[in-house]
PDB file of N, CA and C in Angstrom:
ATOM      1  N   MET A   1     170.699  62.495-126.050  1.00  0.00           N
ATOM      2  CA  MET A   1     171.324  63.547-126.835  1.00  0.00           C
ATOM      3  C   MET A   1     170.372  64.030-127.941  1.00  0.00           C
ATOM      4  N   LYS A   2     169.666  63.057-128.531  1.00  0.00           N
ATOM      5  CA  LYS A   2     168.739  63.401-129.606  1.00  0.00           C
ATOM      6  C   LYS A   2     167.608  64.286-129.081  1.00  0.00           C
ATOM      7  N   TYR A   3     167.104  63.957-127.894  1.00  0.00           N
ATOM      8  CA  TYR A   3     166.004  64.727-127.332  1.00  0.00           C
ATOM      9  C   TYR A   3     166.452  66.137-126.945  1.00  0.00           C
ATOM     10  N   LEU A   4     167.681  66.256-126.505  1.00  0.00           N
ATOM     11  CA  LEU A   4     168.218  67.578-126.181  1.00  0.00           C
ATOM     12  C   LEU A   4     168.298  68.435-127.438  1.00  0.00           C
ATOM     13  N   PHE A   5     168.738  67.840-128.532  1.00  0.00           N
ATOM     14  CA  PHE A   5     168.825  68.560-129.799  1.00  0.00           C
ATOM     15  C   PHE A   5     167.437  69.006-130.272  1.00  0.00           C
ATOM     16  N   ILE A   6     166.460  68.123-130.159  1.00  0.00           N
ATOM     17  CA  ILE A   6     165.099  68.469-130.569  1.00  0.00           C
ATOM     18  C   ILE A   6     164.548  69.585-129.692  1.00  0.00           C
ATOM     19  N   PHE A   7     164.787  69.493-128.383  1.00  0.00           N
ATOM     20  CA  PHE A   7     164.319  70.530-127.467  1.00  0.00           C
ATOM     21  C   PHE A   7     164.955  71.874-127.799  1.00  0.00           C
ATOM     22  N   LEU A   8     166.259  71.877-128.062  1.00  0.00           N
ATOM     23  CA  LEU A   8     166.935  73.135-128.405  1.00  0.00           C
ATOM     24  C   LEU A   8     166.427  73.701-129.727  1.00  0.00           C
ATOM     25  N   LEU A   9     166.129  72.844-130.673  1.00  0.00           N
ATOM     26  CA  LEU A   9     165.594  73.299-131.958  1.00  0.00           C
ATOM     27  C   LEU A   9     164.217  73.942-131.775  1.00  0.00           C
ATOM     28  N   VAL A  10     163.355  73.309-131.001  1.00  0.00           N
ATOM     29  CA  VAL A  10     162.025  73.866-130.741  1.00  0.00           C
ATOM     30  C   VAL A  10     162.136  75.171-129.975  1.00  0.00           C
ATOM     31  N   LEU A  11     163.035  75.218-129.004  1.00  0.00           N
ATOM     32  CA  LEU A  11     163.242  76.441-128.234  1.00  0.00           C
ATOM     33  C   LEU A  11     163.744  77.578-129.124  1.00  0.00           C
ATOM     34  N   ALA A  12     164.663  77.259-130.048  1.00  0.00           N
ATOM     35  CA  ALA A  12     165.170  78.279-130.961  1.00  0.00           C
ATOM     36  C   ALA A  12     164.063  78.802-131.878  1.00  0.00           C
ATOM     37  N   ILE A  13     163.219  77.905-132.377  1.00  0.00           N
ATOM     38  CA  ILE A  13     162.109  78.339-133.231  1.00  0.00           C
ATOM     39  C   ILE A  13     161.157  79.228-132.448  1.00  0.00           C
ATOM     40  N   PHE A  14     160.870  78.865-131.199  1.00  0.00           N
ATOM     41  CA  PHE A  14     159.975  79.670-130.379  1.00  0.00           C
ATOM     42  C   PHE A  14     160.566  81.046-130.098  1.00  0.00           C
ATOM     43  N   VAL A  15     161.867  81.098-129.785  1.00  0.00           N
ATOM     44  CA  VAL A  15     162.520  82.384-129.507  1.00  0.00           C
ATOM     45  C   VAL A  15     162.517  83.263-130.755  1.00  0.00           C
ATOM     46  N   ILE A  16     162.784  82.674-131.908  1.00  0.00           N
ATOM     47  CA  ILE A  16     162.778  83.435-133.160  1.00  0.00           C
ATOM     48  C   ILE A  16     161.374  83.970-133.450  1.00  0.00           C
ATOM     49  N   SER A  17     160.368  83.128-133.218  1.00  0.00           N
ATOM     50  CA  SER A  17     158.998  83.579-133.500  1.00  0.00           C
ATOM     51  C   SER A  17     158.574  84.697-132.546  1.00  0.00           C
ATOM     52  N   VAL A  18     158.964  84.606-131.290  1.00  0.00           N
ATOM     53  CA  VAL A  18     158.629  85.667-130.340  1.00  0.00           C
ATOM     54  C   VAL A  18     159.387  86.949-130.689  1.00  0.00           C
ATOM     55  N   THR A  19     160.649  86.802-131.091  1.00  0.00           N
ATOM     56  CA  THR A  19     161.443  87.974-131.471  1.00  0.00           C
ATOM     57  C   THR A  19     160.847  88.670-132.692  1.00  0.00           C
ATOM     58  N   LEU A  20     160.503  87.896-133.690  1.00  0.00           N
ATOM     59  CA  LEU A  20     159.896  88.488-134.882  1.00  0.00           C
ATOM     60  C   LEU A  20     158.544  89.096-134.566  1.00  0.00           C
ATOM     61  N   GLY A  21     157.797  88.432-133.709  1.00  0.00           N
ATOM     62  CA  GLY A  21     156.497  88.965-133.336  1.00  0.00           C
ATOM     63  C   GLY A  21     156.606  90.231-132.517  1.00  0.00           C
ATOM     64  N   ALA A  22     157.627  90.329-131.667  1.00  0.00           N
ATOM     65  CA  ALA A  22     157.806  91.521-130.847  1.00  0.00           C
ATOM     66  C   ALA A  22     158.188  92.724-131.707  1.00  0.00           C
ATOM     67  N   GLN A  23     158.857  92.492-132.808  1.00  0.00           N
ATOM     68  CA  GLN A  23     159.240  93.576-133.700  1.00  0.00           C
ATOM     69  C   GLN A  23     158.049  94.077-134.517  1.00  0.00           C
ATOM     70  N   ASN A  24     157.037  93.243-134.642  1.00  0.00           N
ATOM     71  CA  ASN A  24     155.859  93.601-135.428  1.00  0.00           C
ATOM     72  C   ASN A  24     154.682  93.839-134.483  1.00  0.00           C
ATOM     73  N   ASP A  25     154.410  95.083-134.178  1.00  0.00           N
ATOM     74  CA  ASP A  25     153.261  95.403-133.340  1.00  0.00           C
ATOM     75  C   ASP A  25     152.005  95.618-134.173  1.00  0.00           C
ATOM     76  N   GLN A  26     152.072  95.191-135.397  1.00  0.00           N
ATOM     77  CA  GLN A  26     150.958  95.381-136.312  1.00  0.00           C
ATOM     78  C   GLN A  26     149.788  94.486-135.915  1.00  0.00           C
ATOM     79  N   VAL A  27     148.604  95.001-136.044  1.00  0.00           N
ATOM     80  CA  VAL A  27     147.393  94.241-135.757  1.00  0.00           C
ATOM     81  C   VAL A  27     146.892  93.671-137.080  1.00  0.00           C
ATOM     82  N   VAL A  28     146.611  92.355-137.071  1.00  0.00           N
ATOM     83  CA  VAL A  28     146.145  91.696-138.291  1.00  0.00           C
ATOM     84  C   VAL A  28     144.740  91.148-138.059  1.00  0.00           C
ATOM     85  N   HIS A  29     144.012  91.047-139.127  1.00  0.00           N
ATOM     86  CA  HIS A  29     142.673  90.476-139.095  1.00  0.00           C
ATOM     87  C   HIS A  29     142.816  88.988-139.361  1.00  0.00           C
ATOM     88  N   PHE A  30     142.399  88.155-138.411  1.00  0.00           N
ATOM     89  CA  PHE A  30     142.541  86.705-138.520  1.00  0.00           C
ATOM     90  C   PHE A  30     141.159  86.083-138.592  1.00  0.00           C
ATOM     91  N   ASN A  31     140.866  85.430-139.703  1.00  0.00           N
ATOM     92  CA  ASN A  31     139.573  84.801-139.924  1.00  0.00           C
ATOM     93  C   ASN A  31     139.762  83.299-139.803  1.00  0.00           C
ATOM     94  N   TYR A  32     139.275  82.709-138.710  1.00  0.00           N
ATOM     95  CA  TYR A  32     139.396  81.273-138.510  1.00  0.00           C
ATOM     96  C   TYR A  32     138.031  80.625-138.645  1.00  0.00           C
ATOM     97  N   LEU A  33     137.964  79.332-138.453  1.00  0.00           N
ATOM     98  CA  LEU A  33     136.791  78.547-138.822  1.00  0.00           C
ATOM     99  C   LEU A  33     135.508  79.020-138.150  1.00  0.00           C
ATOM    100  N   LEU A  34     135.531  79.272-136.865  1.00  0.00           N
ATOM    101  CA  LEU A  34     134.302  79.591-136.150  1.00  0.00           C
ATOM    102  C   LEU A  34     134.018  81.082-136.026  1.00  0.00           C
ATOM    103  N   ALA A  35     135.051  81.889-136.048  1.00  0.00           N
ATOM    104  CA  ALA A  35     134.851  83.329-135.853  1.00  0.00           C
ATOM    105  C   ALA A  35     136.007  84.076-136.512  1.00  0.00           C
ATOM    106  N   GLN A  36     136.112  85.342-136.172  1.00  0.00           N
ATOM    107  CA  GLN A  36     137.217  86.147-136.678  1.00  0.00           C
ATOM    108  C   GLN A  36     137.585  87.171-135.620  1.00  0.00           C
ATOM    109  N   GLY A  37     138.782  87.693-135.726  1.00  0.00           N
ATOM    110  CA  GLY A  37     139.210  88.675-134.748  1.00  0.00           C
ATOM    111  C   GLY A  37     140.436  89.418-135.224  1.00  0.00           C
ATOM    112  N   GLU A  38     140.795  90.439-134.475  1.00  0.00           N
ATOM    113  CA  GLU A  38     141.994  91.206-134.782  1.00  0.00           C
ATOM    114  C   GLU A  38     142.979  91.007-133.642  1.00  0.00           C
ATOM    115  N   TYR A  39     144.175  90.543-134.002  1.00  0.00           N
ATOM    116  CA  TYR A  39     145.196  90.194-133.019  1.00  0.00           C
ATOM    117  C   TYR A  39     146.529  90.813-133.421  1.00  0.00           C
ATOM    118  N   ARG A  40     147.398  91.005-132.427  1.00  0.00           N
ATOM    119  CA  ARG A  40     148.765  91.416-132.725  1.00  0.00           C
ATOM    120  C   ARG A  40     149.517  90.235-133.315  1.00  0.00           C
ATOM    121  N   VAL A  41     150.456  90.508-134.184  1.00  0.00           N
ATOM    122  CA  VAL A  41     151.197  89.449-134.862  1.00  0.00           C
ATOM    123  C   VAL A  41     151.941  88.586-133.844  1.00  0.00           C
ATOM    124  N   SER A  42     152.542  89.188-132.830  1.00  0.00           N
ATOM    125  CA  SER A  42     153.301  88.415-131.840  1.00  0.00           C
ATOM    126  C   SER A  42     152.394  87.463-131.072  1.00  0.00           C
ATOM    127  N   THR A  43     151.236  87.938-130.669  1.00  0.00           N
ATOM    128  CA  THR A  43     150.302  87.085-129.931  1.00  0.00           C
ATOM    129  C   THR A  43     149.799  85.952-130.806  1.00  0.00           C
ATOM    130  N   LEU A  44     149.447  86.260-132.029  1.00  0.00           N
ATOM    131  CA  LEU A  44     148.935  85.254-132.949  1.00  0.00           C
ATOM    132  C   LEU A  44     149.997  84.205-133.263  1.00  0.00           C
ATOM    133  N   LEU A  45     151.224  84.642-133.497  1.00  0.00           N
ATOM    134  CA  LEU A  45     152.308  83.724-133.823  1.00  0.00           C
ATOM    135  C   LEU A  45     152.616  82.799-132.656  1.00  0.00           C
ATOM    136  N   ALA A  46     152.722  83.328-131.459  1.00  0.00           N
ATOM    137  CA  ALA A  46     153.021  82.508-130.281  1.00  0.00           C
ATOM    138  C   ALA A  46     151.876  81.552-129.974  1.00  0.00           C
ATOM    139  N   THR A  47     150.649  82.001-130.097  1.00  0.00           N
ATOM    140  CA  THR A  47     149.495  81.152-129.810  1.00  0.00           C
ATOM    141  C   THR A  47     149.388  80.000-130.797  1.00  0.00           C
ATOM    142  N   LEU A  48     149.545  80.285-132.069  1.00  0.00           N
ATOM    143  CA  LEU A  48     149.445  79.233-133.077  1.00  0.00           C
ATOM    144  C   LEU A  48     150.607  78.252-132.980  1.00  0.00           C
ATOM    145  N   PHE A  49     151.799  78.740-132.660  1.00  0.00           N
ATOM    146  CA  PHE A  49     152.934  77.848-132.471  1.00  0.00           C
ATOM    147  C   PHE A  49     152.688  76.917-131.286  1.00  0.00           C
ATOM    148  N   ALA A  50     152.226  77.460-130.175  1.00  0.00           N
ATOM    149  CA  ALA A  50     151.958  76.639-128.988  1.00  0.00           C
ATOM    150  C   ALA A  50     150.838  75.636-129.269  1.00  0.00           C
ATOM    151  N   ALA A  51     149.797  76.060-129.970  1.00  0.00           N
ATOM    152  CA  ALA A  51     148.695  75.149-130.289  1.00  0.00           C
ATOM    153  C   ALA A  51     149.173  74.007-131.190  1.00  0.00           C
ATOM    154  N   GLY A  52     149.977  74.311-132.183  1.00  0.00           N
ATOM    155  CA  GLY A  52     150.521  73.275-133.059  1.00  0.00           C
ATOM    156  C   GLY A  52     151.450  72.334-132.327  1.00  0.00           C
ATOM    157  N   PHE A  53     152.255  72.879-131.429  1.00  0.00           N
ATOM    158  CA  PHE A  53     153.173  72.059-130.645  1.00  0.00           C
ATOM    159  C   PHE A  53     152.386  71.103-129.747  1.00  0.00           C
ATOM    160  N   LEU A  54     151.371  71.597-129.059  1.00  0.00           N
ATOM    161  CA  LEU A  54     150.567  70.745-128.185  1.00  0.00           C
ATOM    162  C   LEU A  54     149.784  69.701-128.974  1.00  0.00           C
ATOM    163  N   LEU A  55     149.245  70.091-130.112  1.00  0.00           N
ATOM    164  CA  LEU A  55     148.520  69.142-130.951  1.00  0.00           C
ATOM    165  C   LEU A  55     149.445  68.033-131.446  1.00  0.00           C
ATOM    166  N   GLY A  56     150.642  68.397-131.845  1.00  0.00           N
ATOM    167  CA  GLY A  56     151.615  67.399-132.282  1.00  0.00           C
ATOM    168  C   GLY A  56     151.983  66.428-131.175  1.00  0.00           C
ATOM    169  N   TRP A  57     152.192  66.944-129.961  1.00  0.00           N
ATOM    170  CA  TRP A  57     152.512  66.080-128.824  1.00  0.00           C
ATOM    171  C   TRP A  57     151.351  65.165-128.488  1.00  0.00           C
ATOM    172  N   MET A  58     150.126  65.667-128.579  1.00  0.00           N
ATOM    173  CA  MET A  58     148.971  64.826-128.289  1.00  0.00           C
ATOM    174  C   MET A  58     148.838  63.698-129.303  1.00  0.00           C
ATOM    175  N   ILE A  59     149.047  63.987-130.564  1.00  0.00           N
ATOM    176  CA  ILE A  59     148.960  62.955-131.598  1.00  0.00           C
ATOM    177  C   ILE A  59     150.062  61.920-131.412  1.00  0.00           C
ATOM    178  N   CYS A  60     151.281  62.373-131.156  1.00  0.00           N
ATOM    179  CA  CYS A  60     152.386  61.433-130.910  1.00  0.00           C
ATOM    180  C   CYS A  60     152.127  60.609-129.653  1.00  0.00           C
ATOM    181  N   GLY A  61     151.564  61.239-128.631  1.00  0.00           N
ATOM    182  CA  GLY A  61     151.237  60.518-127.401  1.00  0.00           C
ATOM    183  C   GLY A  61     150.196  59.445-127.621  1.00  0.00           C
ATOM    184  N   LEU A  62     149.209  59.725-128.454  1.00  0.00           N
ATOM    185  CA  LEU A  62     148.194  58.718-128.755  1.00  0.00           C
ATOM    186  C   LEU A  62     148.790  57.530-129.506  1.00  0.00           C
ATOM    187  N   PHE A  63     149.666  57.797-130.468  1.00  0.00           N
ATOM    188  CA  PHE A  63     150.320  56.701-131.178  1.00  0.00           C
ATOM    189  C   PHE A  63     151.211  55.894-130.238  1.00  0.00           C
ATOM    190  N   TRP A  64     151.931  56.581-129.342  1.00  0.00           N
ATOM    191  CA  TRP A  64     152.790  55.897-128.384  1.00  0.00           C
ATOM    192  C   TRP A  64     151.958  55.032-127.446  1.00  0.00           C
ATOM    193  N   LEU A  65     150.834  55.562-126.969  1.00  0.00           N
ATOM    194  CA  LEU A  65     149.965  54.810-126.068  1.00  0.00           C
ATOM    195  C   LEU A  65     149.388  53.589-126.768  1.00  0.00           C
ATOM    196  N   ARG A  66     148.985  53.743-128.010  1.00  0.00           N
ATOM    197  CA  ARG A  66     148.461  52.609-128.774  1.00  0.00           C
ATOM    198  C   ARG A  66     149.528  51.532-128.959  1.00  0.00           C
ATOM    199  N   LEU A  67     150.748  51.939-129.195  1.00  0.00           N
ATOM    200  CA  LEU A  67     151.844  50.996-129.349  1.00  0.00           C
ATOM    201  C   LEU A  67     152.140  50.276-128.040  1.00  0.00           C
ATOM    202  N   ARG A  68     152.148  51.003-126.924  1.00  0.00           N
ATOM    203  CA  ARG A  68     152.408  50.385-125.620  1.00  0.00           C
ATOM    204  C   ARG A  68     151.326  49.369-125.268  1.00  0.00           C
ATOM    205  N   VAL A  69     150.063  49.670-125.566  1.00  0.00           N
ATOM    206  CA  VAL A  69     148.973  48.731-125.301  1.00  0.00           C
ATOM    207  C   VAL A  69     149.136  47.487-126.162  1.00  0.00           C
ATOM    208  N   SER A  70     149.507  47.665-127.406  1.00  0.00           N
ATOM    209  CA  SER A  70     149.722  46.527-128.299  1.00  0.00           C
ATOM    210  C   SER A  70     150.866  45.646-127.804  1.00  0.00           C
ATOM    211  N   ILE A  71     151.938  46.260-127.345  1.00  0.00           N
ATOM    212  CA  ILE A  71     153.079  45.491-126.819  1.00  0.00           C
ATOM    213  C   ILE A  71     152.678  44.748-125.551  1.00  0.00           C
ATOM    214  N   ALA A  72     151.915  45.384-124.684  1.00  0.00           N
ATOM    215  CA  ALA A  72     151.478  44.721-123.452  1.00  0.00           C
ATOM    216  C   ALA A  72     150.585  43.520-123.769  1.00  0.00           C
ATOM    217  N   ARG A  73     149.687  43.658-124.732  1.00  0.00           N
ATOM    218  CA  ARG A  73     148.848  42.529-125.135  1.00  0.00           C
ATOM    219  C   ARG A  73     149.686  41.385-125.693  1.00  0.00           C
ATOM    220  N   ALA A  74     150.664  41.718-126.515  1.00  0.00           N
ATOM    221  CA  ALA A  74     151.521  40.688-127.095  1.00  0.00           C
ATOM    222  C   ALA A  74     152.330  39.985-126.006  1.00  0.00           C
ATOM    223  N   ASP A  75     152.835  40.725-125.014  1.00  0.00           N
ATOM    224  CA  ASP A  75     153.575  40.105-123.912  1.00  0.00           C
ATOM    225  C   ASP A  75     152.694  39.150-123.112  1.00  0.00           C
ATOM    226  N   ARG A  76     151.456  39.564-122.834  1.00  0.00           N
ATOM    227  CA  ARG A  76     150.533  38.674-122.113  1.00  0.00           C
ATOM    228  C   ARG A  76     150.243  37.412-122.921  1.00  0.00           C
ATOM    229  N   LYS A  77     150.095  37.561-124.228  1.00  0.00           N
ATOM    230  CA  LYS A  77     149.827  36.402-125.075  1.00  0.00           C
ATOM    231  C   LYS A  77     151.035  35.469-125.118  1.00  0.00           C
ATOM    232  N   ILE A  78     152.225  36.016-125.162  1.00  0.00           N
ATOM    233  CA  ILE A  78     153.441  35.199-125.163  1.00  0.00           C
ATOM    234  C   ILE A  78     153.568  34.428-123.860  1.00  0.00           C
ATOM    235  N   LYS A  79     153.319  35.084-122.725  1.00  0.00           N
ATOM    236  CA  LYS A  79     153.402  34.396-121.438  1.00  0.00           C
ATOM    237  C   LYS A  79     152.369  33.280-121.343  1.00  0.00           C
ATOM    238  N   ARG A  80     151.155  33.539-121.825  1.00  0.00           N
ATOM    239  CA  ARG A  80     150.112  32.525-121.799  1.00  0.00           C
ATOM    240  C   ARG A  80     150.496  31.329-122.653  1.00  0.00           C
ATOM    241  N   LEU A  81     151.049  31.563-123.839  1.00  0.00           N
ATOM    242  CA  LEU A  81     151.459  30.470-124.716  1.00  0.00           C
ATOM    243  C   LEU A  81     152.635  29.697-124.133  1.00  0.00           C
ATOM    244  N   GLU A  82     153.576  30.401-123.488  1.00  0.00           N
ATOM    245  CA  GLU A  82     154.696  29.709-122.844  1.00  0.00           C
ATOM    246  C   GLU A  82     154.209  28.811-121.713  1.00  0.00           C
ATOM    247  N   GLN A  83     153.221  29.274-120.951  1.00  0.00           N
ATOM    248  CA  GLN A  83     152.665  28.444-119.890  1.00  0.00           C
ATOM    249  C   GLN A  83     151.952  27.229-120.464  1.00  0.00           C
ATOM    250  N   GLN A  84     151.238  27.398-121.561  1.00  0.00           N
ATOM    251  CA  GLN A  84     150.564  26.262-122.189  1.00  0.00           C
ATOM    252  C   GLN A  84     151.571  25.243-122.695  1.00  0.00           C
ATOM    253  N   ILE A  85     152.669  25.713-123.267  1.00  0.00           N
ATOM    254  CA  ILE A  85     153.696  24.813-123.782  1.00  0.00           C
ATOM    255  C   ILE A  85     154.354  24.053-122.636  1.00  0.00           C
ATOM    256  N   SER A  86     154.663  24.743-121.548  1.00  0.00           N
ATOM    257  CA  SER A  86     155.325  24.070-120.428  1.00  0.00           C
ATOM    258  C   SER A  86     154.395  23.053-119.765  1.00  0.00           C
ATOM    259  N   THR A  87     153.108  23.355-119.625  1.00  0.00           N
ATOM    260  CA  THR A  87     152.184  22.389-119.033  1.00  0.00           C
ATOM    261  C   THR A  87     151.932  21.231-119.987  1.00  0.00           C
ATOM    262  N   ALA A  88     151.906  21.487-121.268  1.00  0.00           N
ATOM    263  CA  ALA A  88     151.689  20.410-122.238  1.00  0.00           C
ATOM    264  C   ALA A  88     152.901  19.489-122.300  1.00  0.00           C
ATOM    265  N   SER A  89     154.093  20.035-122.202  1.00  0.00           N
ATOM    266  CA  SER A  89     155.285  19.190-122.261  1.00  0.00           C
ATOM    267  C   SER A  89     155.427  18.359-120.988  1.00  0.00           C
ATOM    268  N   ASP A  90     154.996  18.869-119.840  1.00  0.00           N
ATOM    269  CA  ASP A  90     155.037  18.111-118.596  1.00  0.00           C
ATOM    270  C   ASP A  90     154.010  16.975-118.617  1.00  0.00           C
ATOM    271  N   ALA A  91     152.865  17.235-119.201  1.00  0.00           N
ATOM    272  CA  ALA A  91     151.788  16.243-119.218  1.00  0.00           C
ATOM    273  C   ALA A  91     152.031  15.148-120.243  1.00  0.00           C
ATOM    274  N   THR A  92     152.773  15.413-121.282  1.00  0.00           N
ATOM    275  CA  THR A  92     152.945  14.437-122.356  1.00  0.00           C
ATOM    276  C   THR A  92     154.318  13.787-122.320  1.00  0.00           C
ATOM    277  N   THR A  93     154.869  13.632-121.138  1.00  0.00           N
ATOM    278  CA  THR A  93     156.150  12.933-121.035  1.00  0.00           C
ATOM    279  C   THR A  93     155.909  11.457-121.284  1.00  0.00           C
ATOM    280  N   VAL A  94     156.583  10.902-122.250  1.00  0.00           N
ATOM    281  CA  VAL A  94     156.398   9.514-122.635  1.00  0.00           C
ATOM    282  C   VAL A  94     157.600   8.710-122.169  1.00  0.00           C
ATOM    283  N   VAL A  95     157.315   7.592-121.503  1.00  0.00           N
ATOM    284  CA  VAL A  95     158.384   6.715-121.056  1.00  0.00           C
ATOM    285  C   VAL A  95     158.511   5.591-122.075  1.00  0.00           C
ATOM    286  N   VAL A  96     159.693   5.428-122.636  1.00  0.00           N
ATOM    287  CA  VAL A  96     159.955   4.401-123.633  1.00  0.00           C
ATOM    288  C   VAL A  96     160.668   3.244-122.934  1.00  0.00           C
ATOM    289  N   PRO A  97     160.067   2.072-122.980  1.00  0.00           N
ATOM    290  CA  PRO A  97     160.726   0.913-122.323  1.00  0.00           C
ATOM    291  C   PRO A  97     161.985   0.513-123.079  1.00  0.00           C
ATOM    292  N   ALA A  98     162.927   0.017-122.330  1.00  0.00           N
ATOM    293  CA  ALA A  98     164.186  -0.432-122.938  1.00  0.00           C
ATOM    294  C   ALA A  98     163.955  -1.763-123.627  1.00  0.00           C
ATOM    295  N   VAL A  99     164.555  -1.951-124.750  1.00  0.00           N
ATOM    296  CA  VAL A  99     164.411  -3.189-125.540  1.00  0.00           C
ATOM    297  C   VAL A  99     165.586  -4.092-125.206  1.00  0.00           C
ATOM    298  N   LYS A 100     165.274  -5.367-124.820  1.00  0.00           N
ATOM    299  CA  LYS A 100     166.335  -6.340-124.519  1.00  0.00           C
ATOM    300  C   LYS A 100     166.630  -7.154-125.749  1.00  0.00           C
ATOM    301  N   GLU A 101     167.875  -7.352-126.005  1.00  0.00           N
ATOM    302  CA  GLU A 101     168.249  -8.142-127.172  1.00  0.00           C
ATOM    303  C   GLU A 101     168.921  -9.412-126.777  1.00  0.00           C
TER     304      GLU A 101
END
């Protein structure tokens, strides 16, 4: 349900940005880091929104991947330690003789 809400929110923002951009056929001068150019407001708005959305997903994906790798390493370490404990407990079984009184 949460993901559906987020998807609808992003979709609404995109529709609003395209609608506002379609109403503005004005050409703007955009000076970015490597070059500069003149673009329509609608094209510039949609392109920058899509670029930001993809960049955000890539960053979140990298954090998610790093977390999954960390969890997998921890699971392997837990299994290895459990095997060591089970083999150590089997090997160190001590038999205590009964005391006669």
